[in-house]
Amino acid sequence: MESCMSANCAAALSSTPGSIFTHFIQVLLASLCTLSKNGDYPIDRTEEILVSEREFDFVIAGGGTAGTILARRLTEVMDWKVLLIEAGEDPNPITDVPGLFVTLLGQVQDYSYKVEPQEGMCQGSTNKQCRWSKGKALGGSSVINAMIHVFGNDRDYDKWASLGNEGWSYKEVLPYFKKSLNCPAEHIAKWGEKYCGIGGPMNIRHDNYSITNILDIVLNSAHELGFNVLEPLIGDRFVGFGRAMGTMENTRRVNTAKAFLSPIKDRKNLYVMKSSRVDKILLEGDRATGVRVTSKDGRSIDVKASKEVILSAGSIASPQIMMLSGIGPKEHLTEMGIPTVADLPVGENLQDHIVWLGMHIAYVNESTVPPSATFLMDATYEYLAHNSGELAATGINLLGFVNVNDPSSVYPDIEFHFGHFPRWNPVKVGSLMATFAFNDELIRETQKNIMESDVLFPCTVLLNPKSRGVVKLRSVDPADPVKIYANYLTEQEDLKTLLKSVDTVKSLLNTETMKKHGMWLRHFDIPGCRHTQPDSTEYWECSIRHVATSLFHAAGTVRMGPSNDPRAVVNARLKVHGIDKLRVIDASIMPNIVSGNINAPTMMIAEKGADMIKEDWGTRVHVEL
């Protein structure tokens, strides 16, 4: 297959086209050569492990954002044998294309969890169940997310430290954010290295192909209201509007497997099992000794970890594996018929960023023309031939951070993601709505609006939810998905905060900048809300209950805290309370979810966790504070 691909690449790059169609095919083939291939990633050593290699120093369960970073950092110690187990395969090459990220969700490299039905929430979703996407591939959710790279703010991490988690203040975690990064030289020249590192494995760049006039309108309106224009977005100020950088390079997505594993894919001490599921932790008394794994062909084996077992399977799967192993709430484990090894609140403290797509800013854009019958092919050609156009960008890198409860605060409670959808293009907006698993009625209503005007979506994100959910086992079968109780808006304050975000959008619309462009707040005709008056509090609340859903930022289910905290599962060294040689290193350890997208914080947790492991096993580390 590799030789065939190489031959195709060479032919495409050297041939002289005889027609436009031939040229298009040649560009397609040549461009596919620049997208990811199986050979870019570590080989699958499953068969070798099944036959002979069963003992390792470290076993990492989960090859997502955190797991791939851990595998890179731990194999830097050449005497350590490290096994990384991932339930998915290598990222599909199409995941490299930024503009296609909305088409990836709900597909083969997405777990597509469904939350349990909740009265008064997810009412516009298919079967009234919100979908929770989570990446099922080497690189995890970094393979299918929107690539936005933000840190949160200093208060987030200082709060973690104040809860008894020594070493987790903002000052102490900032070096680990930077350690991963390779920021553009021009960014460093202009802004310095305080918040953006150089020489790290992960490239982050600005998306240079978004529709800039729309961005300028929003930024000018925000400035007119007195908001900071955050340039750069990551810095000392946390309230304002600005453009985020993303995990990309040369208009290609950079997932964590590509960034951290591809350069070291041939390390002899790195072992990777793909399409393999971790079923449980092997325990001898209160000590973890390894894991039980089911391979892609259904064979079950036990692999040993002489030093540590590390769970990096995420906020849904990490608690599932723990509970299946007897580590969790005693009452629930007893209910499931599982003997309790450690009675800990695993699966509790579940948090997520809820996103509301109910506000639509409409305007007549004179520059918008109906798409041609070949617009998809044209966009594909522009991207493959010139690395530009719609497919070169996600189009949602403009963010706004505001505090709707206390406008004088320097910390936000709401985040806006701005997405522009041009008139006469129902495919693009329909893809967005389908991404979040909204029902056909809502998709049709959205597409009807887009035939009449351009629409700017100020997608509203609740940053610091007070509501807490829980993850529970559905059965003792590891193949059974867990039960996810999101418990959205069970705390009334969460609903009130979302409702107040309407006033911020109205204020933007009342600026001279937006008035000049004839922008207005369009009524979104939600079938389930037709009994309400447009623009009434009752309507907006109904809208939230229909078109608010998950931003796929599950966190907190294996909470970090000291041993005297009854809510805590792991300590500040990320070791499970009461269980020796077992750590959890992923977003599940967050005591409180951070005020922004969580991929960058998850990377930081993995970088810091890797250094903790090295320190605890006598390996010197050096990170400048």
XYZ file of C-alpha atoms in Angstrom, residues 269-608:
340
model
C 10.818 1.220 24.324
C 7.465 2.469 23.022
C 4.817 -0.215 22.594
C 1.393 0.684 21.206
C -1.718 -1.487 21.118
C -4.450 -0.127 18.839
C -8.124 -1.095 18.630
C -7.689 -2.584 22.096
C -9.919 -1.972 25.101
C -8.763 -1.806 28.721
C -11.353 -3.766 30.699
C -10.074 -3.490 34.245
C -7.118 -2.748 36.490
C -5.356 -5.794 37.917
C -4.999 -5.451 41.673
C -3.140 -7.377 44.330
C -4.716 -6.118 47.510
C -4.415 -2.336 47.332
C -1.671 -2.321 44.677
C -2.152 -1.994 40.920
C -0.084 -4.536 38.999
C -1.356 -4.211 35.437
C -4.487 -4.215 33.279
C -6.688 -6.663 31.428
C -6.978 -5.860 27.730
C -9.249 -7.110 24.959
C -7.585 -6.922 21.554
C -9.269 -6.107 18.252
C -9.867 -9.789 17.499
C -11.459 -10.433 20.894
C -8.508 -12.010 22.690
C -8.208 -11.080 26.361
C -4.779 -10.825 27.985
C -3.251 -9.478 31.180
C -0.284 -7.138 30.915
C 1.869 -6.233 33.890
C 3.222 -2.868 35.032
C 6.206 -3.126 37.348
C 6.148 0.567 38.225
C 2.693 2.098 37.583
C -0.628 1.837 35.830
C -1.761 5.196 34.458
C -5.357 5.876 33.438
C -5.625 8.494 30.695
C -8.895 7.368 29.154
C -10.779 10.603 29.831
C -13.588 11.750 32.087
C -15.967 9.033 30.936
C -13.813 5.946 30.397
C -11.327 6.451 33.257
C -14.073 6.263 35.918
C -15.645 3.332 34.069
C -12.404 1.339 34.218
C -11.932 2.219 37.887
C -15.440 1.176 38.882
C -15.206 -2.087 36.938
C -12.059 -2.741 39.007
C -13.759 -2.157 42.360
C -12.609 1.447 42.873
C -15.627 3.692 43.276
C -18.684 4.500 45.394
C -19.365 1.433 47.528
C -23.150 1.724 47.230
C -23.058 1.769 43.425
C -20.461 -1.015 43.180
C -22.549 -3.191 45.507
C -25.597 -2.481 43.341
C -23.603 -3.712 40.328
C -22.302 -6.784 42.173
C -18.681 -5.594 42.169
C -16.617 -6.115 45.358
C -15.341 -2.783 46.690
C -11.570 -2.408 46.887
C -11.573 1.345 47.590
C -14.675 3.362 48.454
C -14.065 6.603 46.528
C -16.426 9.092 44.793
C -15.385 7.999 41.276
C -17.738 9.246 38.558
C -19.101 12.085 40.658
C -18.325 15.811 40.247
C -19.019 15.555 36.480
C -18.820 18.948 34.777
C -19.227 20.060 31.188
C -19.351 23.301 29.262
C -22.854 23.714 27.927
C -23.115 25.607 24.623
C -26.272 27.397 23.484
C -26.909 27.948 19.777
C -30.177 29.848 20.138
C -29.114 33.403 19.261
C -28.758 34.276 15.582
C -27.458 37.612 14.313
C -28.795 38.118 10.793
C -27.738 40.620 8.146
C -27.849 41.077 4.403
C -24.308 40.706 3.145
C -24.086 42.306 -0.273
C -20.917 40.388 -1.088
C -22.573 37.002 -0.596
C -23.558 35.235 -3.801
C -25.349 31.921 -4.223
C -22.892 29.029 -4.239
C -22.260 27.393 -7.558
C -23.348 23.837 -8.230
C -19.715 22.834 -7.891
C -18.882 24.859 -4.763
C -17.860 21.783 -2.757
C -15.514 20.693 -5.533
C -14.238 24.251 -5.866
C -13.516 24.468 -2.139
C -11.778 21.112 -2.263
C -9.642 22.174 -5.201
C -8.719 25.490 -3.559
C -7.645 23.704 -0.411
C -5.749 20.871 -2.073
C -4.093 23.041 -4.693
C -3.417 26.202 -2.703
C -3.875 25.364 1.010
C -6.495 28.080 1.263
C -10.222 28.681 1.310
C -13.014 27.471 3.564
C -11.494 24.066 4.222
C -8.273 25.649 5.484
C -10.076 27.046 8.550
C -12.657 26.091 11.147
C -14.142 29.579 10.935
C -14.855 29.756 14.693
C -11.597 31.084 16.091
C -13.073 34.427 17.168
C -13.862 34.211 20.892
C -15.395 36.567 23.406
C -15.008 36.303 27.182
C -17.431 38.378 29.274
C -18.849 38.472 32.769
C -22.605 38.909 32.551
C -23.169 38.815 36.323
C -20.480 41.338 37.256
C -19.341 43.521 34.335
C -16.572 44.997 36.512
C -14.973 41.593 37.090
C -11.677 40.739 35.416
C -12.826 37.105 35.114
C -15.443 35.826 32.631
C -18.428 33.606 33.245
C -19.511 33.372 29.592
C -17.522 32.559 26.444
C -18.783 33.280 22.928
C -17.691 31.298 19.873
C -18.567 33.258 16.740
C -19.383 31.303 13.609
C -20.404 32.888 10.292
C -22.734 31.115 7.857
C -23.311 32.716 4.458
C -26.683 33.085 2.803
C -27.798 30.418 0.334
C -25.525 27.790 1.879
C -27.786 25.424 3.840
C -25.191 22.646 3.685
C -22.723 24.440 5.951
C -25.180 25.470 8.643
C -26.920 22.107 8.422
C -23.604 20.401 9.101
C -23.148 22.492 12.242
C -26.580 21.587 13.593
C -26.094 17.926 12.731
C -22.751 18.008 14.541
C -24.613 18.631 17.780
C -27.219 15.966 16.932
C -30.153 18.372 16.744
C -33.323 16.918 15.288
C -34.435 17.317 11.679
C -37.022 20.001 12.507
C -34.421 22.321 13.994
C -32.028 21.701 11.135
C -34.729 22.598 8.597
C -35.648 25.804 10.463
C -31.992 26.872 10.566
C -31.523 26.147 6.887
C -34.677 28.107 6.041
C -33.228 31.179 7.771
C -29.951 30.869 5.921
C -31.762 31.144 2.593
C -32.887 34.655 3.578
C -29.765 36.216 5.098
C -26.255 35.628 6.348
C -26.254 34.479 9.967
C -23.628 34.988 12.652
C -23.926 32.533 15.521
C -22.665 33.875 18.882
C -22.559 30.377 20.376
C -22.797 30.926 24.130
C -20.755 28.807 26.552
C -21.385 28.603 30.305
C -17.841 28.648 31.705
C -18.256 27.876 35.397
C -21.318 25.643 35.832
C -22.556 25.109 39.360
C -24.516 22.002 38.351
C -22.823 18.612 38.746
C -23.515 15.343 36.988
C -22.415 11.772 37.535
C -21.143 8.801 35.526
C -22.425 5.358 36.508
C -21.954 1.850 35.174
C -24.686 0.453 32.981
C -23.490 -3.102 33.563
C -20.349 -5.061 34.417
C -19.649 -5.551 30.701
C -16.721 -3.269 29.708
C -18.199 -2.985 26.209
C -21.374 -1.402 27.576
C -21.312 2.418 27.512
C -21.741 4.048 30.899
C -24.777 6.009 32.002
C -24.069 9.738 31.833
C -26.297 11.977 33.935
C -25.337 15.496 32.837
C -27.763 17.250 35.236
C -27.566 20.435 33.193
C -29.041 23.576 34.804
C -30.100 21.757 37.972
C -28.626 24.784 39.745
C -30.837 27.764 38.882
C -27.842 30.105 38.773
C -26.591 28.384 35.605
C -29.825 29.146 33.763
C -29.816 32.762 34.940
C -26.253 33.283 33.714
C -27.062 31.916 30.256
C -30.145 34.121 30.037
C -28.089 37.224 30.860
C -25.870 36.541 27.854
C -28.773 37.709 25.666
C -28.233 41.258 26.962
C -24.569 41.158 25.876
C -25.534 40.179 22.327
C -28.214 42.876 22.241
C -25.609 45.423 23.367
C -23.350 44.396 20.506
C -26.238 44.815 18.088
C -26.914 48.285 19.484
C -23.444 49.538 18.549
C -23.009 51.876 15.615
C -20.769 49.282 13.964
C -23.433 46.610 13.795
C -26.211 49.086 13.056
C -24.184 50.317 10.069
C -24.170 46.785 8.690
C -27.889 46.339 9.277
C -27.547 43.489 11.743
C -30.457 42.292 13.838
C -31.304 39.535 16.306
C -33.298 37.037 14.323
C -36.043 35.020 15.935
C -35.197 31.340 15.696
C -38.505 29.543 15.153
C -38.085 26.556 17.457
C -41.073 24.216 17.038
C -41.165 23.415 20.755
C -41.209 27.110 21.706
C -44.034 28.394 19.504
C -46.255 28.827 22.555
C -43.997 31.670 23.762
C -43.682 35.297 22.692
C -40.509 36.081 20.700
C -37.853 37.853 22.753
C -39.603 37.124 26.038
C -37.786 35.569 28.999
C -40.025 32.542 28.550
C -38.919 32.219 24.910
C -35.209 32.463 25.699
C -35.479 29.907 28.488
C -37.370 27.574 26.158
C -34.647 28.120 23.545
C -31.957 27.145 26.044
C -33.809 23.980 26.934
C -34.070 23.056 23.250
C -30.820 24.174 21.648
C -28.282 24.100 24.475
C -26.079 21.045 24.393
C -22.617 19.744 25.211
C -19.447 21.420 23.980
C -17.807 18.019 24.593
C -15.717 19.239 27.539
C -16.403 16.528 30.119
C -14.223 16.937 33.228
C -13.960 16.330 36.942
C -15.059 12.712 37.486
C -11.819 11.651 39.248
C -11.423 14.785 41.311
C -8.025 15.868 42.615
C -7.806 16.759 46.300
C -6.185 15.885 49.615
C -7.049 12.695 51.502
C -9.227 14.604 53.981
C -11.465 15.836 51.143
C -14.379 13.374 50.862
C -14.937 14.471 47.239
C -11.387 13.598 46.134
C -10.187 10.493 44.280
C -6.552 11.381 43.503
C -4.024 13.483 45.386
C -1.958 16.371 44.064
C 0.557 13.853 42.640
C -2.393 12.326 40.732
C -2.109 9.065 42.710
C -5.366 7.324 43.602
C -6.100 7.543 47.323
C -5.601 4.177 48.994
C -4.285 2.385 45.896
C -0.563 2.016 45.298
C 1.012 2.387 41.837
C -2.119 3.778 40.192
C -2.440 7.303 38.791
C -5.050 9.133 36.745
C -3.750 11.761 34.336
C -6.412 13.376 32.154
C -9.201 15.986 32.343
C -11.090 13.888 34.890
C -8.784 15.109 37.697
C -9.931 18.747 37.424
C -11.578 19.783 40.721
C -13.395 22.544 38.820
C -13.614 22.881 35.069
C -11.488 25.689 33.650
C -12.808 28.875 32.045
C -12.166 27.918 28.438
C -11.726 25.033 26.022
C -10.083 22.101 27.791
C -7.657 20.569 25.279
C -4.757 22.841 26.281
C -5.328 22.281 30.031
C -5.425 18.524 29.411
C -2.068 18.768 27.642
C -0.716 20.708 30.612
C -1.970 18.059 33.051
C -0.167 15.374 31.045
C 3.082 17.344 30.877
C 3.020 18.011 34.622
